[in-house]
Every structure is written in structure tokens, then in C-alpha cells.
């Protein structure tokens, strides 16, 4: 279908062919990748400072247990490399996410009419705020509480804490992402409420919420399952005290 045969585009949308849309999509992907790589490199350059920030929940709780060794260790040579890579990837994605969302919005915005823009923009801002609130809740409240309970249980059962870097950052990642996803559910429930089903200007937002709901549910379930595995099988990520074990003070 030629561009001339298409109906007149809305005032905010310029007429584009199939290859023009692909070119716009390529530009959006390239800009998003550049933003991610820039922030991932910055996280790598300041890896020590970034690591100290992520260890705040552990250090905060360790002040109440001065006689307890809460240093993290490693089980393998590659574990510390995996930790640095994970910090760069997740840190880069988190810091670049506002720019990536802005680039995606630039790509999608010309296809939306004025009514849809008035609805989608507040929804996107609300979704970001809710996710950040959930992440902050996990980092400042949930993670320290989890560490405190784990230490108290280990002390009660006379167990020695030998936590690894991989165990700590895996638990922190899933708690932050899981809590951020859970905090999105009020927005999803509002969008899926029967009163919104018949409003055409919300059709795009409702369909996006329906598509994202299984992924958010799976993210929460995966975080819960990961935590349960560590609780039920702590030896899978625990250093066994022996002559060949390695302890690294981070």
C-alpha cells in the first residue's frame, strides 16, 4: 500500500512508509543501547562505590551484631566476575531506564491521538513512580529485615553465617525487582476494572496491562521461589568451612 493511498494522518503524525518505520525503530534501539552502555560503563568505573551502596542493608544490620562476622565470600573464581557483570547490567538498565522510556515514547507518540496521550503519559509516570517506591521499600526495609531475621535464626540454631556474594546479590535483585513489580498491581487492577473497559481512549493502556500482567505475576513468583530455595537449601550458596574455602572482605 503506497503512502498516498493511506488516510490522512493525524496532525501529530507524519506520513511514513514501512521502511521509514523500521528506520525509526532502529534509531530507537540504537539510542537505547547507547544509553545502557554509557551507564553500564559508569557503573563499572565506580564499581567499588556502587558495591558499597548495594551493601548498605548488610552493613546497616551488621551494626546491631558487632560480634558476628557478616563478611561475604566466594565459592569459585568466577563468582566475583559474575557479581561485577551483574552490577553493570542491572545498574545500567536501572539508570538508563528513564532515557529508554523517553526514546520509546518518542517512537510511539506519533501514533497516539490527543486523548490517548493524555491517558498514557500519566500512566507511564505512575508506573515508574510505583516501581521506584517498590524498589525503595525492598532496599531500605525488606532486605534489612530479611538479613536481620536470617541472622537471628542462624544464631538461635547455632549456625555459622557463610554468605556468598552471589547469594546476597541474587536475593537483593529478586527482592527489588519483585517488590517493584508487586507495587505495579494497583495500577493494573485500576486498568482492568470493569468501568474502564468501554472507554476507547484507554484501549491501548488496558491491552498493555493485560499483556504485562502474566510477566509481573511470574516475576513475583520467581522472586518468591528464589527466596524459598535459599531458605530451604542454604548449603547451595554457602561456603563450607574448610582448608580450601576462600573468604573475600568486601
PDB file of N, CA and C in Angstrom, residues 52 66 168 184:
ATOM      1  N   UNK A  52      29.528  -0.662  47.547  1.00  0.00           N
ATOM      2  CA  UNK A  52      29.297  -0.227  48.922  1.00  0.00           C
ATOM      3  C   UNK A  52      27.857   0.244  49.118  1.00  0.00           C
ATOM      4  N   UNK A  66      27.742  -6.710  66.473  1.00  0.00           N
ATOM      5  CA  UNK A  66      29.182  -6.426  66.327  1.00  0.00           C
ATOM      6  C   UNK A  66      30.069  -7.650  66.448  1.00  0.00           C
ATOM      7  N   UNK A 168      23.948 -13.068  48.158  1.00  0.00           N
ATOM      8  CA  UNK A 168      23.474 -11.760  48.610  1.00  0.00           C
ATOM      9  C   UNK A 168      22.868 -10.956  47.464  1.00  0.00           C
ATOM     10  N   UNK A 184       3.252  -2.458  41.190  1.00  0.00           N
ATOM     11  CA  UNK A 184       2.556  -2.081  39.960  1.00  0.00           C
ATOM     12  C   UNK A 184       1.120  -2.618  39.923  1.00  0.00           C
TER      13      UNK A 184
END
